[in-house]
């Protein structure tokens, strides 16, 4: 491990490389743009296929093709781009994937540089897929790797939802010097890749079962922590993502 001073987007890119990503596709848009740029700059020998796609829908479909073949694939966009990619995203939630598929949709509360303040966590609930919500560049580096592992374990796309302050904030991050081996992509014909009504109905039952299992798994996740002691606390604050950092700062100011 080595320590590097990284922007959140750089941490996400290096985390994906450490996880053994084979393909990365996306569409540029603040606050997500630097993720794909960092992947391209840290891609000696062009071992990872990195491309700007014509739009977010095309990017997700390219990545889905790689994931159908068993490779790990990453897609990047800003929150409004998820609207463009909604068609394949909803279908993938039902069809599933073979390799890990992580969709990074960078939210922009404020907004600072966007048309809307959409919350991708609501989209994840709508699509019934897991979502990771990092509170810092350090967590973003770890969460993108956990997202790939979860995607492969559960056979579904996983969302990563960094926000502008995480994407463009900087921190010292412990980065692995080694990368997981990239998986050989091989496509096998299978009726599961063709979305018919009966298949969707059967998969809906699996999705609901998966949601219950994920609820229990996420409750035990190391990313979910309780700070402080119950004996001293008159009340508790539940928060996630960058809001956690804001709450920590506010509590420190209140105590000072």
CSV table of C-alpha atoms in Angstrom, one decimal:
chain,number,residue,atom,x,y,z
A,1,UNK,CA,0.0,0.0,0.0
A,2,UNK,CA,1.1,3.6,-0.7
A,3,UNK,CA,-0.4,6.9,0.3
A,4,UNK,CA,-1.5,9.3,-2.4
A,5,UNK,CA,-3.2,12.7,-2.3
A,6,UNK,CA,-6.2,12.1,-4.6
A,7,UNK,CA,-9.4,13.8,-5.7
A,8,UNK,CA,-12.4,11.7,-5.1
A,9,UNK,CA,-12.9,11.0,-8.8
A,10,UNK,CA,-9.2,9.8,-9.0
A,11,UNK,CA,-9.8,7.5,-6.0
A,12,UNK,CA,-12.8,6.0,-7.7
A,13,UNK,CA,-10.8,5.3,-10.9
A,14,UNK,CA,-7.8,3.8,-9.0
A,15,UNK,CA,-10.2,1.7,-6.9
A,16,UNK,CA,-11.8,0.3,-10.1
A,17,UNK,CA,-8.3,-0.5,-11.4
A,18,UNK,CA,-7.4,-2.2,-8.2
A,19,UNK,CA,-10.7,-4.3,-8.5
A,20,UNK,CA,-9.6,-5.6,-11.9
A,21,UNK,CA,-11.9,-3.6,-14.2
A,22,UNK,CA,-11.6,-4.6,-17.8
A,23,UNK,CA,-13.8,-2.0,-19.5
A,24,UNK,CA,-14.9,1.5,-18.6
A,25,UNK,CA,-17.3,3.6,-20.6
A,26,UNK,CA,-19.0,6.9,-19.9
A,27,UNK,CA,-20.3,10.3,-20.9
A,28,UNK,CA,-18.6,13.4,-19.6
A,29,UNK,CA,-20.3,15.7,-17.2
A,30,UNK,CA,-19.4,17.5,-14.0
A,31,UNK,CA,-18.9,16.2,-11.4
A,32,UNK,CA,-18.0,12.8,-12.8
A,33,UNK,CA,-15.7,13.6,-15.8
A,34,UNK,CA,-12.3,13.0,-14.1
A,35,UNK,CA,-13.1,9.3,-13.3
A,36,UNK,CA,-12.7,8.2,-16.9
A,37,UNK,CA,-9.8,10.6,-17.6
A,38,UNK,CA,-7.9,9.1,-14.6
A,39,UNK,CA,-8.6,5.6,-15.8
A,40,UNK,CA,-7.1,6.5,-19.2
A,41,UNK,CA,-4.0,8.1,-17.7
A,42,UNK,CA,-3.3,5.1,-15.5
A,43,UNK,CA,-3.8,2.4,-18.2
A,44,UNK,CA,-0.3,1.3,-19.3
A,45,UNK,CA,-0.4,-0.8,-22.4
A,46,UNK,CA,-4.1,0.0,-22.9
A,47,UNK,CA,-5.0,-3.2,-20.9
A,48,UNK,CA,-8.4,-1.7,-20.0
A,49,UNK,CA,-10.8,-0.7,-22.7
A,50,UNK,CA,-11.7,3.0,-21.9
A,51,UNK,CA,-14.1,5.0,-24.1
A,52,UNK,CA,-16.2,8.1,-24.2
A,53,UNK,CA,-19.5,6.9,-25.6
A,54,UNK,CA,-22.0,8.9,-27.6
A,55,UNK,CA,-24.4,9.1,-24.6
A,56,UNK,CA,-25.0,7.5,-21.2
A,57,UNK,CA,-27.4,4.8,-22.6
A,58,UNK,CA,-24.8,3.7,-25.1
A,59,UNK,CA,-22.1,3.6,-22.4
A,60,UNK,CA,-24.2,1.4,-20.1
A,61,UNK,CA,-25.0,-1.0,-23.0
A,62,UNK,CA,-21.4,-1.3,-23.9
A,63,UNK,CA,-20.5,-2.1,-20.3
A,64,UNK,CA,-23.4,-4.5,-20.0
A,65,UNK,CA,-22.1,-6.5,-23.0
A,66,UNK,CA,-18.7,-6.9,-21.2
A,67,UNK,CA,-20.5,-7.9,-17.9
A,68,UNK,CA,-22.6,-10.5,-19.8
A,69,UNK,CA,-19.2,-12.0,-20.8
A,70,UNK,CA,-18.0,-12.2,-17.2
A,71,UNK,CA,-15.7,-9.1,-17.3
A,72,UNK,CA,-15.8,-6.3,-14.7
A,73,UNK,CA,-17.1,-3.1,-16.3
A,74,UNK,CA,-17.5,0.5,-15.0
A,75,UNK,CA,-19.9,3.2,-16.3
A,76,UNK,CA,-19.6,6.9,-15.4
A,77,UNK,CA,-22.0,9.7,-15.7
A,78,UNK,CA,-23.6,12.6,-13.8
A,79,UNK,CA,-27.0,12.2,-12.2
A,80,UNK,CA,-29.1,13.5,-15.1
A,81,UNK,CA,-27.2,11.0,-17.3
A,82,UNK,CA,-29.0,8.3,-15.4
A,83,UNK,CA,-32.2,9.5,-17.0
A,84,UNK,CA,-30.7,8.8,-20.4
A,85,UNK,CA,-29.5,5.4,-19.3
A,86,UNK,CA,-32.8,4.5,-17.5
A,87,UNK,CA,-34.0,2.1,-20.2
A,88,UNK,CA,-31.0,-0.4,-20.1
A,89,UNK,CA,-30.6,0.2,-16.3
A,90,UNK,CA,-34.2,-1.0,-15.6
A,91,UNK,CA,-33.8,-4.0,-17.9
A,92,UNK,CA,-30.4,-5.0,-16.4
A,93,UNK,CA,-32.0,-4.9,-12.9
A,94,UNK,CA,-34.2,-7.8,-14.2
A,95,UNK,CA,-31.8,-9.6,-16.6
A,96,UNK,CA,-28.8,-9.4,-14.3
A,97,UNK,CA,-25.1,-9.7,-15.1
A,98,UNK,CA,-22.4,-12.3,-15.0
A,99,UNK,CA,-19.3,-10.0,-14.3
A,100,UNK,CA,-19.3,-7.1,-12.0
A,101,UNK,CA,-21.1,-4.0,-13.3
A,102,UNK,CA,-20.8,-0.8,-11.4
A,103,UNK,CA,-22.6,2.4,-12.5
A,104,UNK,CA,-21.2,5.6,-11.1
A,105,UNK,CA,-23.8,8.3,-11.1
A,106,UNK,CA,-22.3,11.5,-9.5
A,107,UNK,CA,-25.0,13.6,-7.8
A,108,UNK,CA,-24.8,17.4,-7.6
A,109,UNK,CA,-26.7,18.7,-4.6
A,110,UNK,CA,-26.9,22.5,-4.7
A,111,UNK,CA,-26.8,22.3,-7.7
A,112,UNK,CA,-23.3,23.5,-8.4
A,113,UNK,CA,-23.0,22.6,-12.1
A,114,UNK,CA,-26.2,20.8,-13.1
A,115,UNK,CA,-29.7,21.3,-14.2
A,116,UNK,CA,-31.3,19.4,-11.3
A,117,UNK,CA,-30.6,18.1,-7.8
A,118,UNK,CA,-31.7,14.5,-8.5
A,119,UNK,CA,-30.9,12.0,-5.8
A,120,UNK,CA,-29.6,8.7,-7.3
A,121,UNK,CA,-30.5,6.9,-4.1
A,122,UNK,CA,-34.2,7.3,-5.1
A,123,UNK,CA,-33.4,5.9,-8.5
A,124,UNK,CA,-31.7,2.9,-6.9
A,125,UNK,CA,-34.9,2.3,-4.8
A,126,UNK,CA,-36.9,2.6,-8.0
A,127,UNK,CA,-34.8,0.1,-9.9
A,128,UNK,CA,-34.4,-2.1,-6.8
A,129,UNK,CA,-30.6,-2.3,-7.1
A,130,UNK,CA,-28.0,-1.7,-4.4
A,131,UNK,CA,-26.3,1.7,-4.0
A,132,UNK,CA,-23.1,2.8,-2.2
A,133,UNK,CA,-23.0,6.4,-0.9
A,134,UNK,CA,-19.4,7.4,-0.1
A,135,UNK,CA,-18.7,10.2,2.4
A,136,UNK,CA,-15.1,10.8,1.4
A,137,UNK,CA,-12.5,10.0,-1.2
A,138,UNK,CA,-11.1,7.3,1.0
A,139,UNK,CA,-14.5,5.6,1.2
A,140,UNK,CA,-15.1,6.0,-2.5
A,141,UNK,CA,-11.8,4.1,-3.2
A,142,UNK,CA,-13.0,1.2,-1.0
A,143,UNK,CA,-16.7,1.3,-2.0
A,144,UNK,CA,-16.1,0.9,-5.7
A,145,UNK,CA,-14.2,-2.3,-5.0
A,146,UNK,CA,-16.9,-3.5,-2.7
A,147,UNK,CA,-19.5,-2.6,-5.3
A,148,UNK,CA,-17.7,-4.9,-7.9
A,149,UNK,CA,-17.6,-7.8,-5.5
A,150,UNK,CA,-21.3,-7.3,-4.6
A,151,UNK,CA,-22.3,-7.1,-8.2
A,152,UNK,CA,-20.7,-10.4,-9.0
A,153,UNK,CA,-22.0,-12.0,-5.9
A,154,UNK,CA,-25.6,-11.0,-6.4
A,155,UNK,CA,-25.6,-11.0,-10.2
A,156,UNK,CA,-27.0,-7.4,-10.6
A,157,UNK,CA,-25.7,-3.9,-11.5
A,158,UNK,CA,-24.7,-1.8,-8.5
A,159,UNK,CA,-24.8,2.0,-8.2
A,160,UNK,CA,-22.1,4.2,-6.7
A,161,UNK,CA,-23.4,7.6,-5.8
A,162,UNK,CA,-20.6,10.1,-5.0
A,163,UNK,CA,-21.6,13.8,-4.7
A,164,UNK,CA,-19.7,16.9,-5.9
A,165,UNK,CA,-18.0,17.5,-2.6
A,166,UNK,CA,-16.7,13.9,-2.6
A,167,UNK,CA,-15.9,13.8,-6.3
A,168,UNK,CA,-13.8,17.1,-6.2
A,169,UNK,CA,-12.6,17.0,-2.6
A,170,UNK,CA,-9.1,15.7,-2.0
A,171,UNK,CA,-7.7,13.5,0.7
A,172,UNK,CA,-4.8,11.1,1.4
A,173,UNK,CA,-5.9,7.7,0.3
A,174,UNK,CA,-4.1,4.4,0.9
A,175,UNK,CA,-3.8,2.8,-2.6
A,176,UNK,CA,-3.0,-0.8,-3.3
A,177,UNK,CA,0.2,-1.4,-5.4
A,178,UNK,CA,-1.4,-4.5,-6.9
A,179,UNK,CA,-4.4,-5.0,-9.1
A,180,UNK,CA,-6.8,-7.9,-9.1
A,181,UNK,CA,-6.4,-10.0,-12.2
A,182,UNK,CA,-8.8,-9.1,-15.0
A,183,UNK,CA,-11.2,-11.8,-15.8
A,184,UNK,CA,-11.2,-13.3,-19.3
A,185,UNK,CA,-14.4,-12.3,-21.2
A,186,UNK,CA,-16.2,-15.1,-22.9
A,187,UNK,CA,-19.8,-14.9,-24.1
A,188,UNK,CA,-22.0,-18.0,-23.7
A,189,UNK,CA,-25.4,-18.1,-25.2
A,190,UNK,CA,-28.1,-18.1,-22.6
A,191,UNK,CA,-31.8,-17.4,-22.7
A,192,UNK,CA,-31.4,-15.3,-19.5
A,193,UNK,CA,-30.0,-12.4,-21.7
A,194,UNK,CA,-33.3,-12.2,-23.6
A,195,UNK,CA,-35.9,-10.4,-21.6
A,196,UNK,CA,-39.3,-12.0,-22.1
A,197,UNK,CA,-42.4,-11.3,-19.9
A,198,UNK,CA,-42.3,-14.7,-18.2
A,199,UNK,CA,-38.6,-14.3,-17.4
A,200,UNK,CA,-39.2,-10.9,-16.0
A,201,UNK,CA,-42.0,-12.2,-13.8
A,202,UNK,CA,-39.7,-14.9,-12.4
A,203,UNK,CA,-36.9,-12.5,-11.9
A,204,UNK,CA,-39.1,-10.1,-10.1
A,205,UNK,CA,-39.6,-12.7,-7.4
A,206,UNK,CA,-35.8,-13.1,-7.2
A,207,UNK,CA,-35.3,-9.3,-7.0
A,208,UNK,CA,-37.7,-9.1,-4.0
A,209,UNK,CA,-35.9,-11.9,-2.3
A,210,UNK,CA,-32.5,-10.2,-3.0
A,211,UNK,CA,-33.8,-6.9,-1.5
A,212,UNK,CA,-34.5,-8.7,1.8
A,213,UNK,CA,-31.1,-10.4,1.8
A,214,UNK,CA,-29.3,-7.2,0.9
A,215,UNK,CA,-31.0,-5.3,3.7
A,216,UNK,CA,-29.5,-7.8,6.2
A,217,UNK,CA,-26.1,-7.8,4.5
A,218,UNK,CA,-25.9,-4.0,4.4
A,219,UNK,CA,-26.9,-3.7,8.1
A,220,UNK,CA,-23.8,-5.7,8.9
A,221,UNK,CA,-21.6,-3.8,6.4
A,222,UNK,CA,-18.3,-2.3,7.8
A,223,UNK,CA,-19.4,0.9,6.0
A,224,UNK,CA,-22.3,1.2,8.4
A,225,UNK,CA,-21.0,2.3,11.8
A,226,UNK,CA,-22.4,3.6,15.1
A,227,UNK,CA,-20.3,6.3,16.7
A,228,UNK,CA,-20.5,7.4,20.3
A,229,UNK,CA,-22.0,5.6,23.3
A,230,UNK,CA,-25.6,4.9,24.0
A,231,UNK,CA,-25.1,5.9,27.6
A,232,UNK,CA,-24.1,9.4,26.8
A,233,UNK,CA,-26.5,10.0,23.8
A,234,UNK,CA,-29.8,11.8,24.3
A,235,UNK,CA,-30.6,11.2,20.7
A,236,UNK,CA,-29.1,9.8,17.5
A,237,UNK,CA,-28.5,11.1,14.0
A,238,UNK,CA,-28.7,8.8,11.0
A,239,UNK,CA,-26.8,10.1,8.0
A,240,UNK,CA,-24.9,8.8,5.0
A,241,UNK,CA,-22.7,10.1,2.2
A,242,UNK,CA,-21.3,13.6,2.3
A,243,UNK,CA,-24.0,14.5,4.8
A,244,UNK,CA,-22.1,12.5,7.4
A,245,UNK,CA,-19.1,14.8,6.9
A,246,UNK,CA,-21.3,17.9,7.3
A,247,UNK,CA,-22.9,16.4,10.5
A,248,UNK,CA,-19.4,15.7,12.0
A,249,UNK,CA,-18.3,19.2,11.3
A,250,UNK,CA,-21.4,20.7,12.8
A,251,UNK,CA,-21.1,18.6,16.0
A,252,UNK,CA,-17.4,19.7,16.4
A,253,UNK,CA,-18.4,23.3,16.0
A,254,UNK,CA,-21.3,22.9,18.5
A,255,UNK,CA,-19.0,21.2,21.1
A,256,UNK,CA,-16.3,23.9,20.5
